């Protein structure tokens, strides 16, 4: 299914982690704003923008698309715990947070004005992706077509600040921001709940053995 509801991804104790993120959206956004200040970015162990295109990879976007990662290709970025402590704790407490795999990510995704991410699909259907919108450019009164949105499996939605979206990015999807200011979401990858815990462990071991 392309779209998911938070009730389908509850923790074992019934915890609605999406609702928890939504309730802390203002705090998370504040930590993002602090992070991107030049002084704080200089403290990071990694480069300012984590998005990096390899020689054999097709560029997905036009314009400017910046990442500030908590989980980058499956690896937890420990320096973010000091820079964004509340956000880091919230992320670590997410049931089913996907780590340890080269296609697992969690990051602040900043899509600058007049930027687009082309239609693409994930390398697998093992994950569900969450967008928590933190900054959404104001809609113009004369806007006829959606100028800042996300399309998954042909269905287009607009981000609403503080309201999480859950989708399976194995379906073709694209995003765009044709408004006049940046759009920022906290992107989080979690395990597809249809993948059983023992299956998850086998998958992680398989990739660990390949990379060892």
Tab-separated table of N, CA and C in Angstrom, residues 13-172:
chain	number	residue	atom	x	y	z
A	13	UNK	N	4.143	-1.465	22.815
A	13	UNK	CA	3.387	-0.997	23.977
A	13	UNK	C	2.229	-0.093	23.578
A	14	UNK	N	1.949	-0.019	22.268
A	14	UNK	CA	0.857	0.829	21.796
A	14	UNK	C	1.251	2.271	21.590
A	15	UNK	N	2.537	2.560	21.714
A	15	UNK	CA	3.030	3.928	21.570
A	15	UNK	C	2.832	4.427	20.140
A	16	UNK	N	2.210	5.600	20.010
A	16	UNK	CA	2.049	6.245	18.711
A	16	UNK	C	3.198	7.235	18.542
A	17	UNK	N	4.297	6.752	17.963
A	17	UNK	CA	5.507	7.576	17.867
A	17	UNK	C	5.323	8.741	16.887
A	18	UNK	N	4.438	8.584	15.915
A	18	UNK	CA	4.188	9.692	14.990
A	18	UNK	C	3.537	10.851	15.737
A	19	UNK	N	2.551	10.539	16.572
A	19	UNK	CA	1.898	11.568	17.373
A	19	UNK	C	2.893	12.236	18.327
A	20	UNK	N	3.841	11.444	18.847
A	20	UNK	CA	4.867	12.007	19.736
A	20	UNK	C	5.745	12.997	18.982
A	21	UNK	N	6.151	12.639	17.766
A	21	UNK	CA	6.934	13.570	16.948
A	21	UNK	C	6.132	14.841	16.650
A	22	UNK	N	4.869	14.654	16.302
A	22	UNK	CA	4.024	15.804	15.970
A	22	UNK	C	3.909	16.752	17.158
A	23	UNK	N	3.803	16.196	18.356
A	23	UNK	CA	3.644	17.025	19.554
A	23	UNK	C	4.905	17.818	19.871
A	24	UNK	N	6.032	17.369	19.341
A	24	UNK	CA	7.312	18.041	19.590
A	24	UNK	C	7.823	18.765	18.338
A	25	UNK	N	6.968	18.979	17.358
A	25	UNK	CA	7.402	19.561	16.084
A	25	UNK	C	8.060	20.929	16.264
A	26	UNK	N	7.523	21.746	17.174
A	26	UNK	CA	8.099	23.086	17.395
A	26	UNK	C	9.515	22.993	17.944
A	27	UNK	N	9.730	22.057	18.873
A	27	UNK	CA	11.065	21.876	19.464
A	27	UNK	C	12.041	21.355	18.411
A	28	UNK	N	11.582	20.385	17.624
A	28	UNK	CA	12.428	19.820	16.565
A	28	UNK	C	12.803	20.902	15.557
A	29	UNK	N	11.832	21.736	15.201
A	29	UNK	CA	12.099	22.813	14.244
A	29	UNK	C	13.094	23.821	14.810
A	30	UNK	N	12.960	24.106	16.091
A	30	UNK	CA	13.893	25.032	16.739
A	30	UNK	C	15.314	24.476	16.708
A	31	UNK	N	15.450	23.168	16.941
A	31	UNK	CA	16.783	22.564	16.888
A	31	UNK	C	17.330	22.581	15.463
A	32	UNK	N	16.473	22.426	14.483
A	32	UNK	CA	16.921	22.527	13.088
A	32	UNK	C	17.459	23.934	12.806
A	33	UNK	N	16.727	24.937	13.217
A	33	UNK	CA	17.158	26.316	12.960
A	33	UNK	C	18.490	26.610	13.638
A	34	UNK	N	18.675	26.086	14.852
A	34	UNK	CA	19.950	26.266	15.542
A	34	UNK	C	21.073	25.527	14.819
A	35	UNK	N	20.754	24.343	14.324
A	35	UNK	CA	21.760	23.516	13.656
A	35	UNK	C	22.354	24.208	12.444
A	36	UNK	N	21.513	24.850	11.645
A	36	UNK	CA	22.008	25.385	10.375
A	36	UNK	C	22.740	26.717	10.514
A	37	UNK	N	22.793	27.242	11.721
A	37	UNK	CA	23.609	28.433	11.912
A	37	UNK	C	25.074	28.058	11.693
A	38	UNK	N	25.828	28.930	11.112
A	38	UNK	CA	27.213	28.632	10.721
A	38	UNK	C	28.062	28.173	11.900
A	39	UNK	N	27.838	28.781	13.060
A	39	UNK	CA	28.654	28.445	14.227
A	39	UNK	C	28.456	26.992	14.634
A	40	UNK	N	27.203	26.534	14.645
A	40	UNK	CA	26.937	25.178	15.098
A	40	UNK	C	27.314	24.154	14.036
A	41	UNK	N	27.124	24.484	12.774
A	41	UNK	CA	27.495	23.549	11.717
A	41	UNK	C	28.995	23.271	11.730
A	42	UNK	N	29.774	24.262	12.145
A	42	UNK	CA	31.226	24.086	12.167
A	42	UNK	C	31.642	23.021	13.171
A	43	UNK	N	30.754	22.679	14.124
A	43	UNK	CA	31.075	21.668	15.138
A	43	UNK	C	30.807	20.253	14.637
A	44	UNK	N	30.159	20.117	13.505
A	44	UNK	CA	29.828	18.789	13.007
A	44	UNK	C	31.073	18.080	12.488
A	45	UNK	N	31.094	16.767	12.682
A	45	UNK	CA	32.229	15.969	12.218
A	45	UNK	C	32.152	15.735	10.711
A	46	UNK	N	30.949	15.795	10.162
A	46	UNK	CA	30.780	15.577	8.725
A	46	UNK	C	30.574	16.911	8.046
A	47	UNK	N	30.613	16.891	6.718
A	47	UNK	CA	30.451	18.127	5.965
A	47	UNK	C	29.054	18.704	6.168
A	48	UNK	N	28.875	19.960	5.797
A	48	UNK	CA	27.617	20.655	6.084
A	48	UNK	C	26.409	19.970	5.459
A	49	UNK	N	26.523	19.514	4.226
A	49	UNK	CA	25.405	18.887	3.536
A	49	UNK	C	25.741	17.420	3.317
A	50	UNK	N	24.914	16.513	3.848
A	50	UNK	CA	25.204	15.083	3.757
A	50	UNK	C	24.807	14.464	2.429
A	51	UNK	N	24.085	15.219	1.614
A	51	UNK	CA	23.692	14.651	0.320
A	51	UNK	C	24.899	14.635	-0.612
A	52	UNK	N	25.262	13.455	-1.073
A	52	UNK	CA	26.441	13.298	-1.924
A	52	UNK	C	26.107	12.362	-3.076
A	53	UNK	N	26.393	12.812	-4.274
A	53	UNK	CA	26.097	12.025	-5.471
A	53	UNK	C	27.370	11.334	-5.942
A	54	UNK	N	27.305	10.004	-6.066
A	54	UNK	CA	28.445	9.255	-6.569
A	54	UNK	C	28.478	9.298	-8.094
A	55	UNK	N	29.638	8.971	-8.645
A	55	UNK	CA	29.841	9.093	-10.093
A	55	UNK	C	28.842	8.277	-10.901
A	56	UNK	N	28.455	7.104	-10.397
A	56	UNK	CA	27.576	6.213	-11.157
A	56	UNK	C	26.101	6.407	-10.818
A	57	UNK	N	25.773	7.440	-10.031
A	57	UNK	CA	24.396	7.668	-9.634
A	57	UNK	C	23.757	8.784	-10.460
A	58	UNK	N	22.488	8.597	-10.764
A	58	UNK	CA	21.730	9.605	-11.487
A	58	UNK	C	21.269	10.683	-10.515
A	59	UNK	N	21.462	11.953	-10.873
A	59	UNK	CA	21.021	13.032	-9.996
A	59	UNK	C	19.504	13.103	-9.996
A	60	UNK	N	18.921	13.001	-8.824
A	60	UNK	CA	17.474	12.949	-8.698
A	60	UNK	C	16.827	14.324	-8.722
A	61	UNK	N	17.577	15.348	-8.389
A	61	UNK	CA	16.933	16.639	-8.162
A	61	UNK	C	17.496	17.745	-9.046
A	62	UNK	N	16.716	18.795	-9.156
A	62	UNK	CA	17.179	20.049	-9.741
A	62	UNK	C	16.954	21.132	-8.704
A	63	UNK	N	17.854	22.101	-8.643
A	63	UNK	CA	17.794	23.095	-7.578
A	63	UNK	C	18.646	22.657	-6.404
A	64	UNK	N	18.249	23.029	-5.203
A	64	UNK	CA	19.033	22.716	-4.000
A	64	UNK	C	18.237	21.854	-3.026
A	65	UNK	N	18.844	20.710	-2.706
A	65	UNK	CA	18.250	19.762	-1.761
A	65	UNK	C	19.333	19.405	-0.752
A	66	UNK	N	19.147	19.818	0.505
A	66	UNK	CA	20.163	19.632	1.538
A	66	UNK	C	19.701	18.639	2.595
A	67	UNK	N	20.659	17.836	3.066
A	67	UNK	CA	20.407	16.857	4.122
A	67	UNK	C	21.269	17.180	5.338
A	68	UNK	N	20.700	16.955	6.528
A	68	UNK	CA	21.458	17.028	7.778
A	68	UNK	C	21.075	15.783	8.561
A	69	UNK	N	21.976	14.808	8.591
A	69	UNK	CA	21.606	13.428	8.924
A	69	UNK	C	21.795	13.018	10.381
A	70	UNK	N	20.822	12.247	10.866
A	70	UNK	CA	20.916	11.520	12.122
A	70	UNK	C	21.331	10.074	11.832
A	71	UNK	N	20.762	9.496	10.778
A	71	UNK	CA	21.147	8.171	10.303
A	71	UNK	C	21.513	8.322	8.825
A	72	UNK	N	22.745	7.980	8.492
A	72	UNK	CA	23.239	8.126	7.123
A	72	UNK	C	23.732	6.775	6.627
A	73	UNK	N	23.035	6.218	5.652
A	73	UNK	CA	23.343	4.888	5.124
A	73	UNK	C	23.445	3.859	6.244
A	74	UNK	N	22.507	3.954	7.169
A	74	UNK	CA	22.407	2.987	8.257
A	74	UNK	C	23.216	3.305	9.491
A	75	UNK	N	24.077	4.323	9.442
A	75	UNK	CA	24.971	4.632	10.564
A	75	UNK	C	24.479	5.853	11.338
A	76	UNK	N	24.377	5.681	12.650
A	76	UNK	CA	23.975	6.776	13.528
A	76	UNK	C	25.085	7.813	13.598
A	77	UNK	N	24.718	9.090	13.417
A	77	UNK	CA	25.680	10.195	13.453
A	77	UNK	C	25.699	10.786	14.860
A	78	UNK	N	26.659	10.351	15.654
A	78	UNK	CA	26.660	10.660	17.087
A	78	UNK	C	26.811	12.147	17.383
A	79	UNK	N	27.426	12.898	16.482
A	79	UNK	CA	27.613	14.329	16.738
A	79	UNK	C	26.286	15.081	16.802
A	80	UNK	N	25.243	14.517	16.208
A	80	UNK	CA	23.941	15.181	16.223
A	80	UNK	C	23.283	15.140	17.604
A	81	UNK	N	23.749	14.248	18.477
A	81	UNK	CA	23.167	14.163	19.809
A	81	UNK	C	23.427	15.437	20.613
A	82	UNK	N	24.575	16.029	20.412
A	82	UNK	CA	24.889	17.283	21.094
A	82	UNK	C	24.191	18.458	20.423
A	83	UNK	N	24.129	18.434	19.097
A	83	UNK	CA	23.577	19.555	18.352
A	83	UNK	C	22.050	19.591	18.383
A	84	UNK	N	21.429	18.424	18.401
A	84	UNK	CA	19.959	18.334	18.407
A	84	UNK	C	19.538	17.282	19.427
A	85	UNK	N	19.708	17.550	20.721
A	85	UNK	CA	19.511	16.516	21.743
A	85	UNK	C	18.079	15.986	21.842
A	86	UNK	N	17.088	16.869	21.811
A	86	UNK	CA	15.707	16.408	21.931
A	86	UNK	C	15.298	15.581	20.715
A	87	UNK	N	15.641	16.074	19.536
A	87	UNK	CA	15.313	15.352	18.308
A	87	UNK	C	15.999	13.992	18.290
A	88	UNK	N	17.259	13.937	18.711
A	88	UNK	CA	17.998	12.676	18.735
A	88	UNK	C	17.318	11.658	19.648
A	89	UNK	N	16.891	12.104	20.825
A	89	UNK	CA	16.229	11.205	21.768
A	89	UNK	C	14.910	10.694	21.201
A	90	UNK	N	14.137	11.592	20.606
A	90	UNK	CA	12.865	11.195	20.005
A	90	UNK	C	13.076	10.145	18.916
A	91	UNK	N	14.089	10.342	18.089
A	91	UNK	CA	14.362	9.407	16.997
A	91	UNK	C	14.783	8.051	17.548
A	92	UNK	N	15.669	8.056	18.525
A	92	UNK	CA	16.153	6.793	19.097
A	92	UNK	C	15.027	5.984	19.743
A	93	UNK	N	13.979	6.678	20.186
A	93	UNK	CA	12.866	6.001	20.859
A	93	UNK	C	11.796	5.502	19.884
A	94	UNK	N	12.005	5.699	18.595
A	94	UNK	CA	11.005	5.265	17.616
A	94	UNK	C	11.053	3.742	17.475
A	95	UNK	N	9.948	3.044	17.730
A	95	UNK	CA	9.925	1.585	17.533
A	95	UNK	C	10.112	1.264	16.044
A	96	UNK	N	10.993	0.336	15.763
A	96	UNK	CA	11.186	-0.048	14.366
A	96	UNK	C	12.063	0.898	13.570
A	97	UNK	N	12.758	1.820	14.246
A	97	UNK	CA	13.688	2.696	13.524
A	97	UNK	C	14.662	1.836	12.734
A	98	UNK	N	14.816	2.136	11.459
A	98	UNK	CA	15.684	1.320	10.617
A	98	UNK	C	17.111	1.855	10.648
A	99	UNK	N	18.036	1.036	11.100
A	99	UNK	CA	19.467	1.355	11.092
A	99	UNK	C	20.219	0.097	10.661
A	100	UNK	N	21.515	0.260	10.400
A	100	UNK	CA	22.342	-0.903	10.090
A	100	UNK	C	22.240	-1.402	8.662
A	101	UNK	N	21.494	-0.689	7.823
A	101	UNK	CA	21.349	-1.076	6.424
A	101	UNK	C	21.733	0.106	5.538
A	102	UNK	N	22.333	-0.142	4.394
A	102	UNK	CA	22.835	0.955	3.564
A	102	UNK	C	21.748	1.837	2.965
A	103	UNK	N	20.509	1.395	3.056
A	103	UNK	CA	19.411	2.197	2.510
A	103	UNK	C	18.494	2.738	3.607
A	104	UNK	N	19.017	2.837	4.825
A	104	UNK	CA	18.232	3.406	5.923
A	104	UNK	C	18.761	4.799	6.259
A	105	UNK	N	17.807	5.730	6.410
A	105	UNK	CA	18.158	7.137	6.601
A	105	UNK	C	17.232	7.800	7.615
A	106	UNK	N	17.744	8.868	8.187
A	106	UNK	CA	16.938	9.797	8.966
A	106	UNK	C	17.654	11.134	8.902
A	107	UNK	N	16.971	12.147	8.404
A	107	UNK	CA	17.653	13.438	8.253
A	107	UNK	C	16.660	14.588	8.120
A	108	UNK	N	17.148	15.796	8.413
A	108	UNK	CA	16.420	17.005	8.061
A	108	UNK	C	16.580	17.184	6.554
A	109	UNK	N	15.479	17.242	5.851
A	109	UNK	CA	15.495	17.403	4.396
A	109	UNK	C	15.004	18.805	4.060
A	110	UNK	N	15.909	19.612	3.492
A	110	UNK	CA	15.585	20.990	3.136
A	110	UNK	C	15.523	21.119	1.618
A	111	UNK	N	14.353	21.400	1.110
A	111	UNK	CA	14.163	21.608	-0.321
A	111	UNK	C	13.977	23.107	-0.545
A	112	UNK	N	14.963	23.687	-1.200
A	112	UNK	CA	14.989	25.135	-1.361
A	112	UNK	C	14.000	25.589	-2.443
A	113	UNK	N	13.710	26.893	-2.518
A	113	UNK	CA	12.765	27.398	-3.523
A	113	UNK	C	13.148	26.981	-4.938
A	114	UNK	N	12.131	26.734	-5.745
A	114	UNK	CA	12.313	26.356	-7.151
A	114	UNK	C	13.183	25.118	-7.309
A	115	UNK	N	12.939	24.129	-6.452
A	115	UNK	CA	13.689	22.873	-6.501
A	115	UNK	C	12.713	21.702	-6.626
A	116	UNK	N	13.175	20.650	-7.302
A	116	UNK	CA	12.334	19.476	-7.522
A	116	UNK	C	13.151	18.202	-7.329
A	117	UNK	N	12.498	17.171	-6.813
A	117	UNK	CA	13.076	15.829	-6.741
A	117	UNK	C	12.286	14.971	-7.723
A	118	UNK	N	12.966	14.453	-8.718
A	118	UNK	CA	12.291	13.727	-9.789
A	118	UNK	C	11.661	12.429	-9.307
A	119	UNK	N	10.743	11.907	-10.107
A	119	UNK	CA	10.087	10.637	-9.786
A	119	UNK	C	11.124	9.526	-9.689
A	120	UNK	N	11.038	8.739	-8.613
A	120	UNK	CA	11.974	7.638	-8.408
A	120	UNK	C	11.333	6.623	-7.467
A	121	UNK	N	11.974	5.485	-7.318
A	121	UNK	CA	11.495	4.445	-6.406
A	121	UNK	C	12.630	4.002	-5.501
A	122	UNK	N	12.287	3.495	-4.325
A	122	UNK	CA	13.284	2.989	-3.375
A	122	UNK	C	13.900	1.694	-3.908
A	123	UNK	N	15.078	1.316	-3.384
A	123	UNK	CA	15.730	0.083	-3.833
A	123	UNK	C	15.067	-1.188	-3.305
A	124	UNK	N	14.093	-1.030	-2.393
A	124	UNK	CA	13.443	-2.192	-1.791
A	124	UNK	C	12.111	-1.765	-1.206
A	125	UNK	N	11.330	-2.733	-0.741
A	125	UNK	CA	10.053	-2.410	-0.087
A	125	UNK	C	10.058	-2.839	1.373
A	126	UNK	N	11.214	-2.695	2.001
A	126	UNK	CA	11.368	-3.113	3.395
A	126	UNK	C	11.038	-2.009	4.390
A	127	UNK	N	10.890	-0.791	3.914
A	127	UNK	CA	10.763	0.336	4.830
A	127	UNK	C	9.475	1.128	4.573
A	128	UNK	N	9.074	1.879	5.587
A	128	UNK	CA	8.050	2.901	5.469
A	128	UNK	C	8.728	4.216	5.826
A	129	UNK	N	8.461	5.240	5.048
A	129	UNK	CA	9.130	6.530	5.241
A	129	UNK	C	8.157	7.527	5.859
A	130	UNK	N	8.641	8.239	6.846
A	130	UNK	CA	7.844	9.267	7.518
A	130	UNK	C	8.398	10.649	7.176
A	131	UNK	N	7.518	11.573	6.829
A	131	UNK	CA	7.852	12.989	6.704
A	131	UNK	C	7.144	13.738	7.822
A	132	UNK	N	7.902	14.400	8.682
A	132	UNK	CA	7.309	15.322	9.653
A	132	UNK	C	7.606	16.740	9.151
A	133	UNK	N	6.620	17.437	8.594
A	133	UNK	CA	6.872	18.787	8.067
A	133	UNK	C	7.150	19.782	9.190
A	134	UNK	N	8.259	20.475	9.062
A	134	UNK	CA	8.657	21.463	10.069
A	134	UNK	C	8.495	22.890	9.554
A	135	UNK	N	8.833	23.105	8.292
A	135	UNK	CA	8.682	24.417	7.657
A	135	UNK	C	8.037	24.200	6.292
A	136	UNK	N	6.863	24.781	6.085
A	136	UNK	CA	6.159	24.673	4.806
A	136	UNK	C	5.903	26.084	4.284
A	137	UNK	N	6.400	26.395	3.088
A	137	UNK	CA	6.190	27.740	2.545
A	137	UNK	C	4.703	28.075	2.431
A	138	UNK	N	4.382	29.321	2.668
A	138	UNK	CA	2.995	29.768	2.632
A	138	UNK	C	2.417	29.646	1.228
A	139	UNK	N	1.195	29.135	1.166
A	139	UNK	CA	0.511	28.984	-0.116
A	139	UNK	C	0.053	30.350	-0.620
A	140	UNK	N	0.291	30.609	-1.891
A	140	UNK	CA	-0.111	31.877	-2.482
A	140	UNK	C	-1.593	31.831	-2.839
A	141	UNK	N	-2.261	32.980	-2.698
A	141	UNK	CA	-3.698	33.039	-2.913
A	141	UNK	C	-4.101	32.671	-4.337
A	142	UNK	N	-3.256	33.009	-5.305
A	142	UNK	CA	-3.589	32.755	-6.706
A	142	UNK	C	-3.071	31.403	-7.199
A	143	UNK	N	-2.655	30.547	-6.263
A	143	UNK	CA	-2.077	29.260	-6.631
A	143	UNK	C	-3.174	28.314	-7.124
A	144	UNK	N	-3.043	27.874	-8.369
A	144	UNK	CA	-4.016	26.960	-8.960
A	144	UNK	C	-3.535	25.519	-8.803
A	145	UNK	N	-2.313	25.240	-9.267
A	145	UNK	CA	-1.718	23.928	-9.098
A	145	UNK	C	-0.905	23.896	-7.812
A	146	UNK	N	-0.693	22.703	-7.277
A	146	UNK	CA	0.096	22.555	-6.056
A	146	UNK	C	1.552	22.905	-6.349
A	147	UNK	N	2.073	23.932	-5.680
A	147	UNK	CA	3.440	24.383	-5.935
A	147	UNK	C	4.449	23.843	-4.921
A	148	UNK	N	3.952	23.179	-3.893
A	148	UNK	CA	4.844	22.576	-2.900
A	148	UNK	C	4.166	21.313	-2.410
A	149	UNK	N	4.617	20.155	-2.937
A	149	UNK	CA	3.894	18.940	-2.608
A	149	UNK	C	4.682	17.670	-2.812
A	150	UNK	N	4.014	16.577	-2.473
A	150	UNK	CA	4.576	15.234	-2.561
A	150	UNK	C	3.571	14.366	-3.308
A	151	UNK	N	4.045	13.609	-4.278
A	151	UNK	CA	3.190	12.690	-5.019
A	151	UNK	C	3.708	11.271	-4.832
A	152	UNK	N	2.834	10.368	-4.410
A	152	UNK	CA	3.179	8.960	-4.222
A	152	UNK	C	2.148	8.115	-4.960
A	153	UNK	N	2.620	7.267	-5.862
A	153	UNK	CA	1.733	6.390	-6.639
A	153	UNK	C	0.624	7.192	-7.322
A	154	UNK	N	0.977	8.381	-7.775
A	154	UNK	CA	0.036	9.202	-8.527
A	154	UNK	C	-0.889	10.070	-7.699
A	155	UNK	N	-0.817	9.962	-6.370
A	155	UNK	CA	-1.660	10.786	-5.498
A	155	UNK	C	-0.827	11.913	-4.895
A	156	UNK	N	-1.293	13.137	-5.079
A	156	UNK	CA	-0.556	14.311	-4.618
A	156	UNK	C	-1.142	14.847	-3.318
A	157	UNK	N	-0.256	15.152	-2.387
A	157	UNK	CA	-0.667	15.773	-1.126
A	157	UNK	C	0.221	16.987	-0.873
A	158	UNK	N	-0.275	17.889	-0.051
A	158	UNK	CA	0.524	19.032	0.387
A	158	UNK	C	0.944	18.817	1.836
A	159	UNK	N	2.192	19.163	2.143
A	159	UNK	CA	2.646	19.065	3.528
A	159	UNK	C	1.911	20.092	4.391
A	160	UNK	N	1.603	19.701	5.620
A	160	UNK	CA	1.045	20.616	6.608
A	160	UNK	C	1.967	20.599	7.818
A	161	UNK	N	2.381	21.760	8.251
A	161	UNK	CA	3.340	21.854	9.355
A	161	UNK	C	2.864	21.057	10.570
A	162	UNK	N	3.741	20.155	11.040
A	162	UNK	CA	3.447	19.395	12.250
A	162	UNK	C	2.560	18.188	12.059
A	163	UNK	N	2.184	17.862	10.808
A	163	UNK	CA	1.322	16.707	10.560
A	163	UNK	C	2.088	15.667	9.735
A	164	UNK	N	2.393	14.526	10.364
A	164	UNK	CA	3.221	13.509	9.736
A	164	UNK	C	2.542	12.828	8.550
A	165	UNK	N	3.369	12.451	7.582
A	165	UNK	CA	2.928	11.667	6.433
A	165	UNK	C	3.731	10.371	6.414
A	166	UNK	N	3.072	9.260	6.139
A	166	UNK	CA	3.728	7.958	6.087
A	166	UNK	C	3.450	7.318	4.737
A	167	UNK	N	4.517	6.880	4.070
A	167	UNK	CA	4.329	6.276	2.755
A	167	UNK	C	5.412	5.244	2.465
A	168	UNK	N	5.093	4.355	1.550
A	168	UNK	CA	6.033	3.327	1.091
A	168	UNK	C	6.740	3.887	-0.138
A	169	UNK	N	8.013	4.211	0.013
A	169	UNK	CA	8.714	4.851	-1.105
A	169	UNK	C	9.190	3.864	-2.160
A	170	UNK	N	8.765	2.599	-2.047
A	170	UNK	CA	8.986	1.659	-3.144
A	170	UNK	C	8.040	1.972	-4.306
A	171	UNK	N	6.979	2.730	-4.007
A	171	UNK	CA	6.105	3.236	-5.068
A	171	UNK	C	6.743	4.498	-5.658
A	172	UNK	N	6.496	4.733	-6.926
A	172	UNK	CA	7.077	5.919	-7.554
A	172	UNK	C	6.583	7.177	-6.833
